[in-house]
Coordinates of C-alpha atoms and ligand atoms in Angstrom, one line a residue:
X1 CA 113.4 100.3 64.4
X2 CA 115.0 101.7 67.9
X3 CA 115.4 98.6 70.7
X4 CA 113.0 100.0 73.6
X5 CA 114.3 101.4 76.0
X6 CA 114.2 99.4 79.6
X7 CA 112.7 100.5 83.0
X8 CA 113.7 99.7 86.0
X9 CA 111.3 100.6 88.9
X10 CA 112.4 100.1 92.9
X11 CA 109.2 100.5 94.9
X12 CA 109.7 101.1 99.2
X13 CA 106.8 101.8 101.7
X14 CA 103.1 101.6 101.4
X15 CA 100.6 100.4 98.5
X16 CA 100.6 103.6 97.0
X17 CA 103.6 103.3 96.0
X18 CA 103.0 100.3 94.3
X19 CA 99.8 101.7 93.0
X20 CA 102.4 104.9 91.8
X21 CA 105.3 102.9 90.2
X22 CA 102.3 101.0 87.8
X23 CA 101.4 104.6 86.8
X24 CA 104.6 106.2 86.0
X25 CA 105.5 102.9 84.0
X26 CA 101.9 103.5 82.5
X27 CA 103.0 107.2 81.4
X28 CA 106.9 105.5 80.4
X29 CA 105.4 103.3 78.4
X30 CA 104.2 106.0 75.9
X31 CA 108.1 107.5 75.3
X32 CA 108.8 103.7 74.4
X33 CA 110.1 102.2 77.9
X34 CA 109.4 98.5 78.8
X35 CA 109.8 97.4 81.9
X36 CA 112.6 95.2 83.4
X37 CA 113.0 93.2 86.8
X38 CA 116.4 93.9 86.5
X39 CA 118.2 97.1 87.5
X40 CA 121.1 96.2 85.6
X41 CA 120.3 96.6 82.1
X42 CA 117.8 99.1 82.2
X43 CA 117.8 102.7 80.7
X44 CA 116.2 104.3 83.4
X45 CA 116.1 103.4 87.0
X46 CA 113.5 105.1 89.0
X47 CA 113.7 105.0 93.1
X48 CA 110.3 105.3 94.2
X49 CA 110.9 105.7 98.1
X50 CA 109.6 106.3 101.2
X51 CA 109.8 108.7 103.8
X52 CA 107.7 107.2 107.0
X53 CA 110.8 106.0 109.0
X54 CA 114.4 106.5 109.2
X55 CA 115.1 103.4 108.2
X56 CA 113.2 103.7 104.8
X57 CA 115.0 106.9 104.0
X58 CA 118.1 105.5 104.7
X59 CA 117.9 102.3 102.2
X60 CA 117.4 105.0 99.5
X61 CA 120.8 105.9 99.8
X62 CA 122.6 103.1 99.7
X63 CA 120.7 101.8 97.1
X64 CA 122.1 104.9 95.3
X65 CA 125.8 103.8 96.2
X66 CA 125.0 100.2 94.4
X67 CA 123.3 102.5 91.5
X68 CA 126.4 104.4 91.1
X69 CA 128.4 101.7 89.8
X70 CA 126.0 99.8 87.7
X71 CA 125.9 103.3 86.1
X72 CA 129.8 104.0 86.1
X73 CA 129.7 100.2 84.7
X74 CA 127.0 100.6 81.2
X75 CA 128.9 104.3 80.2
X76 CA 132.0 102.1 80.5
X77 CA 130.0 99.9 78.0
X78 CA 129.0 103.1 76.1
X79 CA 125.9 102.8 77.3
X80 CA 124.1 106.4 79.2
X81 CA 122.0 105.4 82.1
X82 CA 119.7 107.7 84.1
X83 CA 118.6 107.5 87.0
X84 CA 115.2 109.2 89.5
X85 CA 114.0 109.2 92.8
X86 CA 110.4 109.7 93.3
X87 CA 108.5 109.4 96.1
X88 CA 108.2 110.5 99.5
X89 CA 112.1 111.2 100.2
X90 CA 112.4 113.2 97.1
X91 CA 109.4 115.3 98.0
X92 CA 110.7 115.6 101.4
X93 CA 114.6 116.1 100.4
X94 CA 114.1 117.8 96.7
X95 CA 117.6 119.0 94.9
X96 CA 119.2 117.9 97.8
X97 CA 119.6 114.1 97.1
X98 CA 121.5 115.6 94.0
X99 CA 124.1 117.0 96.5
X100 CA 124.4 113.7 98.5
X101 CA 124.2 111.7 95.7
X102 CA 125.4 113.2 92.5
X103 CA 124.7 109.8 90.8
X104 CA 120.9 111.1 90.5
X105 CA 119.4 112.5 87.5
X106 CA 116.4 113.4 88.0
X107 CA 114.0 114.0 91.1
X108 CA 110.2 113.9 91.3
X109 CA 107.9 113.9 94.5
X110 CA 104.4 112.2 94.3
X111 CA 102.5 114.5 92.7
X112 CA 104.4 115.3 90.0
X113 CA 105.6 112.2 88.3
X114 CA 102.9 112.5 85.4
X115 CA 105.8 114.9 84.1
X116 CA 108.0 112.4 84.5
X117 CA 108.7 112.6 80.3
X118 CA 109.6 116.4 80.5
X119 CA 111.8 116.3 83.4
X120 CA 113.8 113.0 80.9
X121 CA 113.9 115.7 78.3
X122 CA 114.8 118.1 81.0
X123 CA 118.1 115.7 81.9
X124 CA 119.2 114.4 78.3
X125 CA 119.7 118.4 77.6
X126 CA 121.9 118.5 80.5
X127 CA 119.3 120.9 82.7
X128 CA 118.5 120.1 85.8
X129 CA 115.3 118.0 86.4
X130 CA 113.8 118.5 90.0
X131 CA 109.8 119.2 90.6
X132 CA 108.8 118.3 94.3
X133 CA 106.8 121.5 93.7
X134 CA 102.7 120.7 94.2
X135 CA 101.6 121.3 91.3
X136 CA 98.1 122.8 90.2
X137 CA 97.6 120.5 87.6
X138 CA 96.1 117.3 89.3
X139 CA 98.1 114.1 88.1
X140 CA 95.3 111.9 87.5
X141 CA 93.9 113.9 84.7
X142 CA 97.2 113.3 82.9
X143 CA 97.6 109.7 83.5
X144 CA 97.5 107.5 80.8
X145 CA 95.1 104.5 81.4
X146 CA 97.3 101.4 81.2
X147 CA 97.3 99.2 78.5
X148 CA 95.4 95.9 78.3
X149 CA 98.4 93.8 78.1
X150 CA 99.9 96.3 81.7
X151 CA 96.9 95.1 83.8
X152 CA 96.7 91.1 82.8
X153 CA 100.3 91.2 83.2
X154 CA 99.9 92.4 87.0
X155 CA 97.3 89.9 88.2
X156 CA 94.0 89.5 89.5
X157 CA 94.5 91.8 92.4
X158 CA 94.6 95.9 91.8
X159 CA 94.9 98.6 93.8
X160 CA 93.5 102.4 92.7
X161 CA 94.1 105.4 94.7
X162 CA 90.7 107.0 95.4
X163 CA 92.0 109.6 98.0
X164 CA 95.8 111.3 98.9
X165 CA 97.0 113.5 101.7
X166 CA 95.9 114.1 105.0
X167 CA 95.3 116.7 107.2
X168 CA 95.1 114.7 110.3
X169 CA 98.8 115.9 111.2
X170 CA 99.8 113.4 114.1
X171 CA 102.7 114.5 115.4
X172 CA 105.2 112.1 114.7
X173 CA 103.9 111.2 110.7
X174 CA 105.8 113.0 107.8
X175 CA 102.5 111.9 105.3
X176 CA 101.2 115.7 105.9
X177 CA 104.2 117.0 104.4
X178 CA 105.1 114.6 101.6
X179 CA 101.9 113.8 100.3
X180 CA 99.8 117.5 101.0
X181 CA 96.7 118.2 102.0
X182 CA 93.9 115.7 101.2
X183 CA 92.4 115.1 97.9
X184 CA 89.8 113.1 96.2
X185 CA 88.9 111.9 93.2
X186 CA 85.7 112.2 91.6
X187 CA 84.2 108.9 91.8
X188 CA 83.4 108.9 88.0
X189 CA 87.1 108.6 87.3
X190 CA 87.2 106.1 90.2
X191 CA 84.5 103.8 88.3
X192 CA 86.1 104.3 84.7
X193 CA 89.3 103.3 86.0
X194 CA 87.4 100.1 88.1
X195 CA 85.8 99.3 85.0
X196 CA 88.9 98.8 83.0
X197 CA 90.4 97.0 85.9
X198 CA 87.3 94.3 85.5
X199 CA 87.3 94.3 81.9
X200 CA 90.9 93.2 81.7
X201 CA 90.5 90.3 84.2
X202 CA 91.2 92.1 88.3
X203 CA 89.1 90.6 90.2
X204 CA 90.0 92.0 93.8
X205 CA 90.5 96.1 94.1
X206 CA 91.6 97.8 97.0
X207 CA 90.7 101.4 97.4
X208 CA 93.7 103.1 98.5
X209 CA 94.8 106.6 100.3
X210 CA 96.6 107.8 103.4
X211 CA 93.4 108.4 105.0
X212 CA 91.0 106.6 102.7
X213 CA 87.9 106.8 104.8
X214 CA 88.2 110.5 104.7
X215 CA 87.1 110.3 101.1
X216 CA 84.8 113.0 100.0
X217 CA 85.0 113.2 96.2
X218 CA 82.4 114.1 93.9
X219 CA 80.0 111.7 93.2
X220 CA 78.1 110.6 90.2
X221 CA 74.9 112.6 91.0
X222 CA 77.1 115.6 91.5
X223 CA 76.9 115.3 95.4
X224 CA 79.8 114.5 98.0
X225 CA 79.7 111.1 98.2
X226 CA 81.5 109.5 101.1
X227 CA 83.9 105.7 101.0
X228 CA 80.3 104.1 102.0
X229 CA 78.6 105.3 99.0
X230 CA 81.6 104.9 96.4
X231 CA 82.1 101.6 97.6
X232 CA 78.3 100.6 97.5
X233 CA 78.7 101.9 93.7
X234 CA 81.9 99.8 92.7
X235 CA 79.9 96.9 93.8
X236 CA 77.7 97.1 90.8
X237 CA 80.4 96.6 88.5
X238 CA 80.6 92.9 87.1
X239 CA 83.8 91.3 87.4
X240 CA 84.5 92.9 90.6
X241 CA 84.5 90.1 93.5
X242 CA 86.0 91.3 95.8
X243 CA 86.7 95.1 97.6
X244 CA 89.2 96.4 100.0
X245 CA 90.3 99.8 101.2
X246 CA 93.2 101.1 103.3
X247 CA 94.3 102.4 105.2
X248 CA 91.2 104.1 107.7
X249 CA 91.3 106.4 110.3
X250 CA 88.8 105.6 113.5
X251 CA 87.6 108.9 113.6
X252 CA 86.4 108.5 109.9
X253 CA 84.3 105.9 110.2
X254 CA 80.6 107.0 109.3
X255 CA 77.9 105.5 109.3
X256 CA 77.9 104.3 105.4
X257 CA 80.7 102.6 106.1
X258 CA 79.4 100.7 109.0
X259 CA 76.5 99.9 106.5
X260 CA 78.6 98.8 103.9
X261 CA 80.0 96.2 105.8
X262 CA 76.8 95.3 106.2
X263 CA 75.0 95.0 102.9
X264 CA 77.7 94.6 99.9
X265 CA 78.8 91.5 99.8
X266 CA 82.0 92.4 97.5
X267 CA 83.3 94.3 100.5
X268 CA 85.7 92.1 102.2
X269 CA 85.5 91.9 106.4
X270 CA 89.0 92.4 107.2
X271 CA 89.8 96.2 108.1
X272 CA 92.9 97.7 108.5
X273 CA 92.6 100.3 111.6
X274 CA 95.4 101.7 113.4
X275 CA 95.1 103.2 116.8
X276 CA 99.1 103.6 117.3
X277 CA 98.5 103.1 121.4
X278 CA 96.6 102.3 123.7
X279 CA 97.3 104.8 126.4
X280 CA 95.0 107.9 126.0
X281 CA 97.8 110.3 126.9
X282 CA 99.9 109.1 124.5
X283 CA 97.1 109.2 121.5
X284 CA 96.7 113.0 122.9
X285 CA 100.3 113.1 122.1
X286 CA 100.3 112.0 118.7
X287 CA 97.4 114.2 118.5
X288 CA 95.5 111.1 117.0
X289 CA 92.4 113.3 118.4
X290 CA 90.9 109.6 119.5
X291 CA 90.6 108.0 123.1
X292 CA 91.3 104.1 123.5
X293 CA 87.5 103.6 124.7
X294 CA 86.6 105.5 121.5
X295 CA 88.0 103.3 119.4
X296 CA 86.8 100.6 120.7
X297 CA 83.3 101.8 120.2
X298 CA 84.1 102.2 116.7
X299 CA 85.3 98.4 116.4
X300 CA 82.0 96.9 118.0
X301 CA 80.0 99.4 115.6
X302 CA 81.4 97.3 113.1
X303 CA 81.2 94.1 114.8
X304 CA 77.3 94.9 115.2
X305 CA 77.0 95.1 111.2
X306 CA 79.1 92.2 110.6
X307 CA 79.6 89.7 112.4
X308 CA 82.6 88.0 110.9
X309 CA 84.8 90.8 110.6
X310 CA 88.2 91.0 111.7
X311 CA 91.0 94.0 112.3
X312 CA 94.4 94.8 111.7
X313 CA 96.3 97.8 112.7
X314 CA 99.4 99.6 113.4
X315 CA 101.3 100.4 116.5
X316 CA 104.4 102.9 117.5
X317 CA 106.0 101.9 120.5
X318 CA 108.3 104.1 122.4
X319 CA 106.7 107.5 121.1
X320 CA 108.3 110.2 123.6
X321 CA 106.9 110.2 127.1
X322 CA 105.7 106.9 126.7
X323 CA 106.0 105.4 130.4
X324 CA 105.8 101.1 131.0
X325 CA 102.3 102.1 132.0
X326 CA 101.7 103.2 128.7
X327 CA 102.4 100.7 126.9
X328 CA 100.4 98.6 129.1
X329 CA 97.5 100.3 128.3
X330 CA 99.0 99.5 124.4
X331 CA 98.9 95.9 125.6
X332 CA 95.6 95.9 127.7
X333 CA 93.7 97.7 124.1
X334 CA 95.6 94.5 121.8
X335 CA 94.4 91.8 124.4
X336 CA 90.1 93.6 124.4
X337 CA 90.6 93.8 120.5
X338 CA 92.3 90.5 119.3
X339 CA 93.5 91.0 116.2
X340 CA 93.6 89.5 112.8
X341 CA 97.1 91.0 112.2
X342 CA 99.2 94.3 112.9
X343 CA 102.4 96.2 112.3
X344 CA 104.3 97.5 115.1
X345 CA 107.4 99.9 114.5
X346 CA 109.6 101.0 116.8
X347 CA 109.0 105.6 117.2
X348 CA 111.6 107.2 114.7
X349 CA 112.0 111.0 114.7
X350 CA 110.9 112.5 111.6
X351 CA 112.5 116.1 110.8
X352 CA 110.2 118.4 110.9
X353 CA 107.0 116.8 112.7
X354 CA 106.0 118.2 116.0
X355 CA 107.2 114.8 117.8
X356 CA 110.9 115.4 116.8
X357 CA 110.9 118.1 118.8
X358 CA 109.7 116.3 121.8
X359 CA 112.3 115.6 124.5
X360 CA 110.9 112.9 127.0
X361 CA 112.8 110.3 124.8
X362 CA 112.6 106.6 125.2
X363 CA 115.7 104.7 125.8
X364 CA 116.5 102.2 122.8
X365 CA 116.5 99.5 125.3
X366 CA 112.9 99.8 126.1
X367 CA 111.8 100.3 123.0
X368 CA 113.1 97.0 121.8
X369 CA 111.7 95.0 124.6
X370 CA 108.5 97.0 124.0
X371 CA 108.3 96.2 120.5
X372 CA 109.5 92.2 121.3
X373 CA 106.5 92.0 123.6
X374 CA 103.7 93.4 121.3
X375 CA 105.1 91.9 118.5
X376 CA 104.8 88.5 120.5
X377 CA 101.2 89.2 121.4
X378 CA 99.9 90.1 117.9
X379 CA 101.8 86.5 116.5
X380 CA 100.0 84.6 118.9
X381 CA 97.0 86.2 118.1
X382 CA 97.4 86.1 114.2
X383 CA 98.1 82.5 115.0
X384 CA 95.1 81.9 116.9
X385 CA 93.6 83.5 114.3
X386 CA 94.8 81.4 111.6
X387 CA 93.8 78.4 113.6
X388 CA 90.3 78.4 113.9
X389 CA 90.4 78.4 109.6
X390 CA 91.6 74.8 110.3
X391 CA 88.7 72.8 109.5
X392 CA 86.7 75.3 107.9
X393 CA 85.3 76.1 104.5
X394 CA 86.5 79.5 103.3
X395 CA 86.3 81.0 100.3
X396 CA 89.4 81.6 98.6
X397 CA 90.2 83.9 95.6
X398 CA 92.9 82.5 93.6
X399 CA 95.8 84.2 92.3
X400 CA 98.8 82.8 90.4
X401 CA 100.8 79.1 90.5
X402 CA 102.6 78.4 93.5
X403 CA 105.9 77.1 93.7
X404 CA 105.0 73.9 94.3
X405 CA 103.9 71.9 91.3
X406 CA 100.3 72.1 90.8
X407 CA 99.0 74.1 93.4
X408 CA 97.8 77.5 93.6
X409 CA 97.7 80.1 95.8
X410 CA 95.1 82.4 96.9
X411 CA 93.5 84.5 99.3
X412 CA 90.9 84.1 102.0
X413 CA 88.6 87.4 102.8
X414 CA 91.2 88.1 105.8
X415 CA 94.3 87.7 103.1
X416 CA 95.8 84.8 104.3
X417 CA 97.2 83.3 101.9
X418 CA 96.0 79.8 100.8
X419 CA 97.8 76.8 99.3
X420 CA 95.3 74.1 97.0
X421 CA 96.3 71.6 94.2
X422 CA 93.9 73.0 91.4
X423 CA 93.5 73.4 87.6
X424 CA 95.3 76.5 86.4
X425 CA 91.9 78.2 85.5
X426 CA 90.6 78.3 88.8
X427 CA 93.1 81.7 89.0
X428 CA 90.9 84.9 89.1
X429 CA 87.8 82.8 90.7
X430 CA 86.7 82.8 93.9
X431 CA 85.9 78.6 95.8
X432 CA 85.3 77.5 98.7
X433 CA 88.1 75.9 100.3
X434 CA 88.1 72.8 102.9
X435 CA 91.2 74.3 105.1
X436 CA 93.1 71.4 106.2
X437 CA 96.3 72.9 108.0
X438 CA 98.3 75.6 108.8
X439 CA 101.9 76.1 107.9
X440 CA 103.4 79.1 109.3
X441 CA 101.3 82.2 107.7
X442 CA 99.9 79.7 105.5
X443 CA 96.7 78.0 104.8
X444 CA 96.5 74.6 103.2
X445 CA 93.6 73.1 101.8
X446 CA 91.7 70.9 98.8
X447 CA 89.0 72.5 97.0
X448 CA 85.5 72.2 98.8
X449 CA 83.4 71.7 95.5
X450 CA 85.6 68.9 94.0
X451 CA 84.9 66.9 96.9
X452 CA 81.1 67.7 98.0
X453 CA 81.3 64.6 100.5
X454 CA 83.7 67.4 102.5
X455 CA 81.0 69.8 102.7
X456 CA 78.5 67.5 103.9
X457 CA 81.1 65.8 106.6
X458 CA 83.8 68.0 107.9
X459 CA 85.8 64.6 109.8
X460 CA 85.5 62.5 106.4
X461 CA 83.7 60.0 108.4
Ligands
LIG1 N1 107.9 106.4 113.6 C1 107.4 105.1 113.6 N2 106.4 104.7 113.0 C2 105.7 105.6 112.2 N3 104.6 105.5 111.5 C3 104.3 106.7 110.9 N4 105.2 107.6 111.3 C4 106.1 106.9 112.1 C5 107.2 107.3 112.9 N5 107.7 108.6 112.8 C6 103.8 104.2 111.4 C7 102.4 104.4 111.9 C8 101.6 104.4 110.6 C9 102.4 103.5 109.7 C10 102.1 103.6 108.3 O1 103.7 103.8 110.0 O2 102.1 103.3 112.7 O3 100.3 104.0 110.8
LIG2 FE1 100.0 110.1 109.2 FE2 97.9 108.5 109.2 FE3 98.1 110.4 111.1 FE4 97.6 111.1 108.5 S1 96.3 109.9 109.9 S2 99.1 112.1 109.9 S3 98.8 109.6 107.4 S4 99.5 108.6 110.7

């Protein structure tokens, strides 16, 4: 019998990537590859990158300089290894990463790796192996499911793509371009693959896609069902604790959404909403297609259905044009919110988007005290946030053994994660947890039902 051959897979960027490195391991697995943690001995290394920022891009490559002599390094040994970029620099930068790095083998964007097998059979004959085309074929009908074994071996917590693309086109976002137009998924396959998930011990899903409130797929009844209703279905299925989705646009929030958060108790109260800014002529600038007063709105429609929810989001600072007075306005809409959470990233000109073309640059200076400020205001916030746990019984899902001998670590509805000393089979349950203390991003706390005295008397007294 052959050895199998090892995969290596280098994920960058957003859950979908994640989400897409599981599946073309998924589709690997059936031409005999078994995955490996380390890049070093494996077969087949596959890059799955990301486009969003500079930066991103940029790691790609000299990853690809480290790759070159790990593979100058096995044919020394005799040994032939191969290596892919996938992803959203491969889309963006086809046959042309083959120039700048001749070390590649093979190049595949995001909606083409289910041929990932072909385009190996396409490089071992010595041909060349690029498809960044779109394809007409939709991937997900040529997916494998993953095995059993694949899913208990990646935890409690899934994700599964239920929506990709957007055709929001803000000016400064490359998704448009990498991932195409939007698309989504009829919710049957949505609820087969869910099912599977449960069956095989996930607990926690998150719905993902660029624009995942945008969905629209077909739904079970053979109408257009919207997130709202998809979600409101997924709820039924047993196993399934908890549900998440990301990332949302404010101006796709409907009114199923809002009653979702209202009535499924699965559905988690922590959303993920970016506004970008705060200034109104900046969102006209990204062509966001929002005011700051309308999203606002938005957030108290969903404070009205549930009380206890709680947002993160996403900021640019420094987008071109943006004046101090701008960002104010960024800082003045962070201060009304109060946030859970966010990400802030410094504005990074992306070739081809409408932005790069824009010449009222910011001067690198401001955008780094920019960034320092915001980013100080959200920490104080998330620590505020974290705070008020202290003292509280939350429920926690639990997820694997924590480093520390005997406890394990889990997840409150708002993803913080949570410390407790606890039997091993507590993992994939949800308890309530006494939160005791905070330490840095994360909560400590003894289990609330071991110790029913606690519930009764929060001092101990
Ligand atoms: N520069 C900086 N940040 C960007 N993002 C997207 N495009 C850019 C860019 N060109 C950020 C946005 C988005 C998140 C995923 O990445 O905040 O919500
Ligand atoms: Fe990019 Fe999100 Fe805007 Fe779509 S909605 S263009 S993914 S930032």
């Amino acid at each position: 019998m052959t050895p199998p051959r090892k995969l290596h897979i280098k994920s960058y960027g957003c859950q979908m990537n994640v989400y897409d490195a599981q599946r073309m391991a998924d589709t690997l697995a059936g031409e005999g590859f078994v995955e490996t943690t380390e890049a070093d001995d494996a077969d087949l290394v596959i890059l799955n990158t990301c486009h969003i920022r500079e930066k991103a891009s940029e790691k790609v490559y000299s990853e690809l300089g480290r790759l070159r002599a790990t593979k100058e390094e096995a044919a020394r040994q005799g040994r032939q290894v191969r290596i892919a970029v996938a992803g959203c620099v491969a889309q963006a930068e086809g046959a042309e990463i083959m120039r700048r790095a001749p070390v590649v083998d093979i190049v595949v964007g995001p909606q083409s790796y289910h041929h990932l097998p072909q385009l190996l059979a396409r490089s071992r004959a010595g041909e060349p192996a690029v498809e960044t085309e779109f394809p007409v074929d939709d991937k997900f009908s040529f997916l494998p499911l993953p095995k059993a074994e694949a899913i208990r071996a990646r935890g409690i917590s899934a994700f599964v793509t239920v929506q990709e693309g957007c055709d929001k086109f803000c000016t400064f976002c490359v998704v448009p371009y990498t991932r195409g137009a939007e698309v989504s998924r009829p919710a049957s396959k949505i609820i087969d693959e869910v099912k599977r998930l449960a069956d095989n011990g996930v607990r926690e899903i998150t719905l993902i896609g660029q624009n995942v409130n945008a969905y629209h797929g077909e739904g079970c009844d053979g109408r257009t069902w919207s997130l709202g209703a998809l979600l409101t279905r997924l709820a039924d299925i047993p196993g399934v604790a908890r549900l998440r989705y990301s990332t949302s646009h404010p101006r796709d929030v409907d009114d199923s959404l809002i009653a979702a958060h209202r009535d499924l108790r699965a559905l988690m109260p922590f959303v993920h909403l970016p506004v970008q800014s705060g200034s109104d002529r900046i969102l006209a600038a990204m062509n966001r297609r929002h005011t700051a007063r309308d999203y606002l709105k938005v957030v108290e429609r969903f404070r009205t259905a549930c009380q206890d929810i709680a947002f993160s989001s996403d900021f640019i600072v420094g987008f071109p044009g943006e004046t101090a007075s701008d960002f104010s306005d960024t800082l003045a809409l962070v201060a009304q919110i109060g946030y859970a959470a966010a990400y802030s990233f410094k504005y990074s000109p992306r070739p081809g988007t409408p932005a790069a073309e824009m010449r009222e640059t910011v001067s690198a200076a401001d955008m780094d005290e920019r960034l320092a400020r915001l980013q100080d205001l959200i920490d104080s916030q998330q620590s505020a946030f974290n705070r008020a746990a202290i003292g509280r019984i939350v429920d926690v899902l639990f997820e694997r053994a924590a480093r520390n001998p005997g406890q394990i670590v889990g997840r409150t509805a708002y993803l913080q994660p949570a410390h407790v000393m606890a039997p091993p089979d507590i993992i994939g349950q949800v308890k309530p947890v006494r939160i005791e203390s905070l330490e840095r991003y994360s909560l400590l706390g003894e289990l609330a039902s071991t110790n029913p005295a606690a519930i009764l008397s929060p001092t101990g007294a």
